[in-house]
Short mmCIF file of C-alpha atoms and ligand atoms in Angstrom, two decimals:
data_model
loop_
_atom_site.label_atom_id
_atom_site.label_comp_id
_atom_site.label_asym_id
_atom_site.label_seq_id
_atom_site.Cartn_x
_atom_site.Cartn_y
_atom_site.Cartn_z
CA MET A 1 -5.84 -0.48 -19.50
CA ASN A 2 -3.09 -1.77 -21.83
CA ASN A 3 -0.86 -4.48 -20.39
CA PRO A 4 2.72 -3.25 -20.00
CA THR A 5 5.45 -5.21 -21.80
CA GLU A 6 7.75 -7.68 -20.00
CA SER A 7 10.63 -5.17 -20.27
CA THR A 8 8.48 -2.49 -18.59
CA PHE A 9 7.73 -5.04 -15.86
CA SER A 10 11.32 -6.12 -15.32
CA ARG A 11 12.45 -2.47 -15.30
CA ALA A 12 9.70 -1.73 -12.75
CA MET A 13 10.62 -4.76 -10.67
CA GLY A 14 13.73 -3.31 -9.03
CA THR A 15 12.89 -3.54 -5.34
CA VAL A 16 10.36 -6.23 -4.39
CA ALA A 17 8.60 -7.07 -1.11
CA LEU A 18 7.64 -10.64 -1.89
CA ARG A 19 8.69 -13.58 -4.06
CA TRP A 20 6.45 -16.56 -4.89
CA HIS A 21 8.14 -19.90 -5.53
CA GLY A 22 5.09 -22.09 -6.10
CA SER A 23 5.48 -24.02 -2.84
CA ARG A 24 6.55 -21.17 -0.57
CA LEU A 25 6.29 -17.40 -0.24
CA GLU A 26 9.33 -15.31 0.60
CA LEU A 27 8.82 -11.97 2.34
CA LEU A 28 11.46 -9.26 2.81
CA ASP A 29 11.32 -8.52 6.56
CA GLN A 30 10.47 -4.82 6.53
CA ARG A 31 10.93 -4.53 10.32
CA LEU A 32 14.69 -4.88 9.80
CA LEU A 33 15.16 -2.38 6.96
CA PRO A 34 17.26 -0.46 6.12
CA ALA A 35 19.95 -2.10 8.32
CA GLN A 36 19.31 -5.66 7.13
CA GLU A 37 17.81 -7.28 3.99
CA CYS A 38 16.46 -10.51 5.47
CA TRP A 39 14.05 -12.79 3.59
CA ILE A 40 11.59 -14.96 5.51
CA SER A 41 10.39 -18.16 3.82
CA LEU A 42 6.79 -19.22 4.52
CA GLU A 43 5.09 -22.52 3.65
CA GLY A 44 1.76 -22.04 5.41
CA ALA A 45 -1.14 -19.59 5.78
CA SER A 46 -0.58 -19.14 9.54
CA GLY A 47 2.92 -17.83 8.93
CA VAL A 48 1.56 -15.38 6.34
CA ALA A 49 -1.17 -14.17 8.74
CA ARG A 50 1.40 -13.67 11.50
CA SER A 51 3.72 -11.81 9.08
CA ILE A 52 0.92 -9.42 8.13
CA ARG A 53 -0.09 -8.83 11.77
CA ASP A 54 3.55 -8.26 12.86
CA MET A 55 4.23 -6.06 9.79
CA VAL A 56 6.96 -8.19 8.25
CA VAL A 57 5.01 -7.21 5.14
CA ARG A 58 2.83 -4.11 5.20
CA GLY A 59 1.14 -1.63 2.84
CA ALA A 60 -2.45 -2.28 1.72
CA PRO A 61 -1.80 -3.89 -1.71
CA ALA A 62 1.13 -6.03 -0.46
CA ILE A 63 -1.05 -7.24 2.43
CA GLY A 64 -3.75 -8.33 -0.06
CA ILE A 65 -1.26 -10.06 -2.37
CA SER A 66 0.44 -11.88 0.53
CA ALA A 67 -2.91 -13.07 1.87
CA ALA A 68 -3.84 -14.42 -1.56
CA TYR A 69 -0.61 -16.43 -1.66
CA GLY A 70 -1.42 -17.55 1.90
CA VAL A 71 -4.66 -19.12 0.63
CA ALA A 72 -2.72 -20.82 -2.18
CA LEU A 73 -0.32 -22.27 0.44
CA ALA A 74 -3.29 -23.52 2.49
CA ALA A 75 -4.54 -25.40 -0.57
CA ARG A 76 -1.08 -26.90 -1.10
CA ASN A 77 -0.97 -28.06 2.54
CA ALA A 78 -4.56 -29.34 2.68
CA VAL A 79 -4.00 -32.95 3.68
CA SER A 80 -7.08 -34.02 5.60
CA GLY A 81 -10.11 -35.28 3.80
CA ASP A 82 -11.84 -32.02 4.56
CA TRP A 83 -9.64 -29.76 2.39
CA LYS A 84 -12.50 -27.23 2.14
CA ALA A 85 -12.60 -26.78 5.92
CA GLU A 86 -8.82 -26.34 6.07
CA ILE A 87 -8.83 -23.62 3.40
CA ARG A 88 -11.82 -21.85 4.97
CA GLN A 89 -9.98 -21.84 8.30
CA ALA A 90 -6.92 -20.30 6.60
CA ILE A 91 -9.09 -17.57 5.05
CA ARG A 92 -10.57 -16.78 8.48
CA GLU A 93 -7.11 -16.60 10.06
CA LEU A 94 -5.77 -14.31 7.30
CA SER A 95 -8.80 -12.01 7.46
CA ALA A 96 -8.15 -11.45 11.18
CA SER A 97 -4.58 -10.21 10.66
CA ARG A 98 -5.23 -6.44 10.30
CA PRO A 99 -8.57 -4.52 10.06
CA THR A 100 -8.16 -1.31 8.06
CA ALA A 101 -6.62 -2.10 4.64
CA VAL A 102 -9.62 -3.28 2.60
CA ASN A 103 -7.27 -4.84 0.02
CA LEU A 104 -6.92 -7.77 2.44
CA PHE A 105 -10.65 -8.54 2.35
CA TRP A 106 -10.91 -7.77 -1.39
CA ALA A 107 -8.17 -10.33 -2.13
CA LEU A 108 -9.63 -12.98 0.21
CA GLN A 109 -13.11 -12.58 -1.31
CA ARG A 110 -11.64 -12.95 -4.79
CA MET A 111 -9.76 -16.12 -3.72
CA GLU A 112 -12.89 -17.45 -2.01
CA ARG A 113 -14.92 -17.06 -5.21
CA VAL A 114 -12.39 -19.24 -7.05
CA PHE A 115 -12.22 -21.69 -4.15
CA ASP A 116 -16.03 -22.07 -4.06
CA SER A 117 -16.01 -23.23 -7.70
CA CYS A 118 -13.31 -25.89 -7.19
CA GLU A 119 -14.39 -29.53 -7.27
CA SER A 120 -11.19 -31.12 -5.95
CA VAL A 121 -8.16 -30.19 -3.86
CA GLY A 122 -5.95 -30.65 -6.92
CA GLU A 123 -8.04 -28.14 -8.86
CA ALA A 124 -7.97 -25.78 -5.88
CA GLN A 125 -4.19 -25.98 -5.62
CA THR A 126 -3.72 -25.00 -9.27
CA ARG A 127 -6.43 -22.39 -9.61
CA LEU A 128 -5.75 -20.63 -6.29
CA ALA A 129 -2.05 -20.32 -7.08
CA ASP A 130 -2.93 -18.89 -10.51
CA GLU A 131 -5.40 -16.43 -8.99
CA ALA A 132 -2.90 -15.19 -6.42
CA ALA A 133 -0.31 -14.65 -9.15
CA ALA A 134 -2.93 -12.81 -11.24
CA ILE A 135 -3.70 -10.48 -8.29
CA HIS A 136 0.05 -9.81 -7.97
CA HIS A 137 0.56 -9.18 -11.68
CA GLU A 138 -2.51 -6.93 -11.98
CA ASP A 139 -1.34 -4.83 -9.05
CA LEU A 140 1.97 -4.05 -10.74
CA ALA A 141 0.24 -3.34 -14.07
CA GLY A 142 -2.20 -1.05 -12.24
CA ASN A 143 0.64 0.88 -10.59
CA LEU A 144 2.27 1.52 -13.95
CA ALA A 145 -1.05 2.75 -15.35
CA MET A 146 -1.72 4.98 -12.33
CA ALA A 147 1.63 6.69 -12.79
CA ASP A 148 0.53 7.79 -16.27
CA HIS A 149 -2.93 8.90 -15.07
CA ALA A 150 -1.33 10.90 -12.26
CA LEU A 151 1.04 12.84 -14.52
CA THR A 152 -1.90 13.77 -16.72
CA ALA A 153 -3.94 14.81 -13.67
CA MET A 154 -0.97 16.92 -12.47
CA GLY A 155 -0.87 18.62 -15.89
CA LEU A 156 2.66 17.29 -16.40
CA SER A 157 2.22 15.14 -19.47
CA ALA A 158 2.95 18.00 -21.90
CA ASP A 159 6.48 18.15 -23.40
CA ASN A 160 7.17 21.59 -21.93
CA ALA A 161 6.10 20.63 -18.40
CA LEU A 162 8.32 21.99 -15.64
CA PRO A 163 9.77 19.75 -12.90
CA VAL A 164 8.12 19.77 -9.50
CA SER A 165 8.96 18.96 -5.90
CA VAL A 166 6.56 16.85 -3.89
CA LEU A 167 6.07 15.61 -0.35
CA THR A 168 5.02 12.09 0.57
CA HIS A 169 3.98 10.28 3.76
CA CYS A 170 4.55 6.67 4.87
CA ASN A 171 5.80 4.14 2.29
CA THR A 172 3.75 3.48 -0.84
CA GLY A 173 6.53 1.98 -2.92
CA ALA A 174 7.47 -1.44 -4.25
CA LEU A 175 7.69 -2.60 -0.62
CA ALA A 176 3.99 -1.81 -0.07
CA THR A 177 2.67 -3.25 -3.34
CA GLY A 178 3.18 -5.78 -6.12
CA GLY A 179 6.00 -3.54 -7.37
CA TYR A 180 6.84 0.03 -8.52
CA GLY A 181 4.40 1.59 -6.01
CA THR A 182 1.32 3.80 -5.89
CA ALA A 183 2.21 7.36 -4.80
CA LEU A 184 5.88 6.34 -4.90
CA GLY A 185 5.23 4.91 -8.37
CA VAL A 186 4.13 8.38 -9.48
CA ILE A 187 7.34 9.77 -7.97
CA ARG A 188 9.36 7.12 -9.87
CA ARG A 189 7.59 8.10 -13.10
CA LEU A 190 8.21 11.83 -12.49
CA HIS A 191 11.89 11.01 -12.04
CA GLU A 192 11.99 8.81 -15.16
CA LYS A 193 10.49 11.72 -17.14
CA LYS A 194 12.94 14.24 -15.60
CA LEU A 195 9.98 16.08 -14.05
CA LEU A 196 11.09 15.69 -10.45
CA THR A 197 13.23 18.21 -8.56
CA ARG A 198 13.03 16.67 -5.07
CA VAL A 199 10.90 14.45 -2.81
CA TYR A 200 10.38 15.33 0.83
CA ALA A 201 9.66 12.16 2.79
CA ASP A 202 7.99 12.35 6.21
CA GLU A 203 9.74 9.98 8.63
CA THR A 204 6.23 8.75 9.59
CA ARG A 205 6.31 8.04 13.27
CA PRO A 206 5.88 5.74 15.11
CA TRP A 207 6.81 2.84 12.77
CA LEU A 208 9.06 5.08 10.56
CA GLN A 209 7.95 3.76 7.14
CA GLY A 210 9.21 7.05 5.63
CA SER A 211 12.74 7.09 7.04
CA ARG A 212 13.36 3.31 7.05
CA LEU A 213 11.55 2.29 3.82
CA THR A 214 10.77 5.26 1.52
CA ALA A 215 14.20 6.92 1.87
CA TRP A 216 15.80 3.48 1.34
CA GLU A 217 13.80 2.74 -1.84
CA LEU A 218 14.40 6.21 -3.32
CA MET A 219 18.14 6.24 -2.62
CA ARG A 220 18.48 2.78 -4.25
CA ASP A 221 16.96 4.32 -7.39
CA ASP A 222 19.05 7.53 -7.17
CA ILE A 223 15.89 9.60 -6.78
CA PRO A 224 16.60 12.92 -4.96
CA VAL A 225 15.02 12.63 -1.50
CA THR A 226 15.13 14.73 1.65
CA LEU A 227 13.95 13.09 4.86
CA ASN A 228 12.05 15.26 7.33
CA ALA A 229 10.48 14.92 10.76
CA ASP A 230 6.69 14.74 10.45
CA GLY A 231 6.42 18.03 12.29
CA ALA A 232 8.55 19.75 9.62
CA ALA A 233 5.99 19.16 6.87
CA ALA A 234 4.12 22.35 7.80
CA ALA A 235 7.27 24.44 7.35
CA ILE A 236 8.03 22.76 4.01
CA LEU A 237 4.53 23.53 2.70
CA ALA A 238 4.55 27.06 4.14
CA ALA A 239 7.86 27.74 2.38
CA GLY A 240 6.25 26.82 -0.96
CA ALA A 241 8.89 24.12 -1.43
CA VAL A 242 6.45 21.61 -2.93
CA ARG A 243 3.57 21.72 -5.44
CA TRP A 244 1.94 18.42 -4.53
CA VAL A 245 1.44 16.11 -1.56
CA LEU A 246 1.24 12.51 -2.83
CA VAL A 247 -0.08 9.76 -0.54
CA GLY A 248 -1.56 6.28 -0.75
CA ALA A 249 -4.66 4.80 0.88
CA ASP A 250 -5.82 1.81 2.92
CA ARG A 251 -9.52 2.27 2.28
CA ILE A 252 -11.55 4.74 0.19
CA THR A 253 -15.28 4.95 0.88
CA ALA A 254 -18.23 5.67 -1.44
CA ASN A 255 -18.14 9.41 -0.67
CA GLY A 256 -14.40 9.72 -1.36
CA ASP A 257 -13.14 9.79 2.26
CA VAL A 258 -9.72 8.17 2.57
CA ALA A 259 -8.11 6.18 5.39
CA ASN A 260 -4.30 6.21 5.29
CA LYS A 261 -1.29 6.28 7.63
CA ILE A 262 -1.72 8.41 10.74
CA GLY A 263 -0.66 11.96 9.94
CA THR A 264 -2.22 12.03 6.47
CA TYR A 265 -5.24 14.03 7.66
CA SER A 266 -3.10 16.79 9.20
CA LEU A 267 -1.07 16.91 5.98
CA ALA A 268 -4.30 17.43 4.01
CA VAL A 269 -5.34 20.30 6.28
CA LEU A 270 -1.90 21.87 5.88
CA ALA A 271 -1.96 21.44 2.11
CA ARG A 272 -5.35 23.13 1.82
CA HIS A 273 -4.15 25.99 4.08
CA HIS A 274 -1.00 26.52 2.01
CA ASN A 275 -2.66 25.98 -1.37
CA VAL A 276 -0.69 22.83 -2.12
CA ARG A 277 -2.48 20.19 -4.21
CA PHE A 278 -3.30 16.89 -2.50
CA MET A 279 -3.36 13.63 -4.47
CA VAL A 280 -4.31 10.13 -3.32
CA VAL A 281 -2.99 7.28 -5.47
CA ALA A 282 -4.52 3.83 -4.88
CA PRO A 283 -5.67 0.80 -6.87
CA SER A 284 -9.43 0.12 -7.18
CA SER A 285 -8.87 -2.82 -4.78
CA THR A 286 -8.62 -0.11 -2.10
CA VAL A 287 -12.08 1.30 -2.89
CA ASP A 288 -14.86 0.10 -0.57
CA MET A 289 -18.18 1.23 -2.02
CA SER A 290 -20.03 -0.66 0.74
CA LEU A 291 -19.13 2.08 3.25
CA THR A 292 -20.80 5.46 2.78
CA SER A 293 -18.20 7.53 4.68
CA GLY A 294 -14.85 7.42 6.47
CA ALA A 295 -16.61 7.28 9.84
CA ASP A 296 -17.44 3.63 9.07
CA ILE A 297 -13.81 2.55 8.52
CA PRO A 298 -12.34 0.32 11.27
CA ILE A 299 -9.16 2.09 12.42
CA GLU A 300 -6.43 -0.19 13.75
CA GLU A 301 -4.86 0.71 17.10
CA ARG A 302 -1.55 -0.98 17.81
CA ASP A 303 0.47 -1.60 20.96
CA GLY A 304 1.76 1.48 22.83
CA CYS A 305 5.30 0.09 22.83
CA GLU A 306 5.52 1.24 19.17
CA VAL A 307 5.43 4.83 20.52
CA ARG A 308 7.21 4.29 23.86
CA GLU A 309 10.35 2.79 22.34
CA ILE A 310 12.37 2.28 19.18
CA GLY A 311 14.31 -0.94 18.67
CA GLY A 312 13.97 -1.64 22.36
CA VAL A 313 15.33 1.77 23.36
CA PRO A 314 12.87 3.55 25.69
CA LEU A 315 11.68 6.95 24.45
CA ALA A 316 9.19 7.53 27.29
CA PRO A 317 8.66 6.63 30.95
CA ASP A 318 7.80 2.98 31.39
CA GLY A 319 4.04 2.34 31.37
CA VAL A 320 2.93 5.80 30.30
CA PRO A 321 -0.50 5.39 28.62
CA VAL A 322 -0.34 5.69 24.83
CA PHE A 323 -2.95 6.44 22.14
CA ASN A 324 -1.66 4.69 18.99
CA PRO A 325 -4.16 4.69 16.12
CA VAL A 326 -2.06 3.81 13.07
CA PHE A 327 -4.45 5.27 10.46
CA ASP A 328 -6.65 8.36 10.19
CA VAL A 329 -9.37 9.52 7.80
CA THR A 330 -8.99 12.44 5.39
CA PRO A 331 -12.38 13.82 4.37
CA ALA A 332 -13.03 13.93 0.63
CA ASP A 333 -13.34 17.71 0.56
CA LEU A 334 -9.65 18.08 1.42
CA ILE A 335 -8.58 15.88 -1.51
CA ASP A 336 -7.97 17.39 -4.96
CA VAL A 337 -7.75 14.14 -6.89
CA ILE A 338 -7.95 10.38 -6.36
CA VAL A 339 -5.96 8.41 -8.97
CA THR A 340 -6.73 4.74 -9.64
CA GLU A 341 -5.83 2.37 -12.49
CA LYS A 342 -9.43 2.76 -13.73
CA GLY A 343 -9.17 6.55 -13.94
CA VAL A 344 -9.22 9.65 -11.74
CA VAL A 345 -11.83 11.34 -9.55
CA ARG A 346 -11.27 15.10 -9.20
CA ASN A 347 -12.69 16.81 -6.09
CA PRO A 348 -14.03 13.43 -4.98
CA ASP A 349 -17.63 13.10 -3.77
CA MET A 350 -20.41 10.49 -3.85
CA ALA A 351 -21.34 11.27 -7.48
CA GLY A 352 -17.76 11.20 -8.73
CA MET A 353 -17.01 7.90 -6.98
CA GLN A 354 -20.26 6.38 -8.20
CA GLU A 355 -19.43 7.34 -11.78
CA LEU A 356 -16.14 5.41 -11.72
CA PHE A 357 -16.92 2.59 -9.27
CA GLY A 358 -20.70 2.37 -9.24
O1 LIG B 1 0.78 0.33 8.59
P1 LIG B 1 1.19 0.22 7.17
O2 LIG B 1 2.65 0.39 6.93
O3 LIG B 1 0.63 -0.99 6.50
O4 LIG B 1 0.46 1.49 6.46
C1 LIG B 1 0.64 1.68 5.10
C2 LIG B 1 -0.04 2.88 4.57
O5 LIG B 1 -0.75 3.61 5.24
C3 LIG B 1 0.09 3.12 3.08
O6 LIG B 1 0.09 4.50 2.80
C4 LIG B 1 -1.06 2.45 2.35
O7 LIG B 1 -1.21 1.14 2.81
C5 LIG B 1 -0.86 2.44 0.87
S1 LIG B 1 0.46 1.44 0.40
C6 LIG B 1 0.51 1.53 -1.28
#
């Protein structure tokens, strides 16, 4: 994978979800978008863990990157003689923030490996900050590489390629990553190459990542987007309005099953029924080869108030029981291609995943 130039990076770094300042981490509060752009400044790991749990920052890669910076902050704040115990406690607290996105655990394990080889708190402070920044940088570089791999996999890298319309679910953009985005990064690249007619963006109930975040990101970049209710996706696919469904992932297992935002599975069934291609775009930090199938993925269930109300406005009778799993699993056989920075897996299965990640 060739490292993109600084200019490619700065061009890609339009919208950002997080800013590292060496002694503090700033997060754009995604709960308040698009109405307000409010940055929260954090100087400790507990604040980062709380921000992940409360979805100030969300999206699998951005969760991993934030957690890594959280460990770096813990090292900076380690004051007691037992700096190792303090950092270990911070890692435990961060790992308990959300269960499904494996990027969180991948990043914490990577930080822990560095931490275990540190002899002094001073060394830990420097090396953990460097490692967190490396995780951040690599994520952006990976997103830029995935955009190229995806266009090739879509058969759109030829000069005479015709523009396409696509549909996407949730938010997989700069807000959910180290910048540029995964599935939304592919959409940005299609637009840059004048190969995009229109994006349909599912609103993505109940937390509305599609309407509040994806539509916001795309309009800031003048990318043609139409927002739709989740229930309208079937009609859009049936009408033949799109050629591809592009989504991200929170965890991909050894057999190619994919956990992603609730509603992704039904989109995959619809796409197969209407002969629309289905692509998953995710960095290799989202691949969990330790799990054999999607049935093993811990699926987060969040509070029912996320469904019962919006911004404090009741949408349902008080106290009505709610089932609110925030992710579902799409079986590998409904996926046409998985795109990662390391390459692509067509018609994913155990053998294909093993070949690339074994
Ligand atoms: O609950 P969220 O907003 O963290 O869920 C995010 C998603 O499901 C994304 O599609 C996934 O994390 C990939 S983000 C590049």
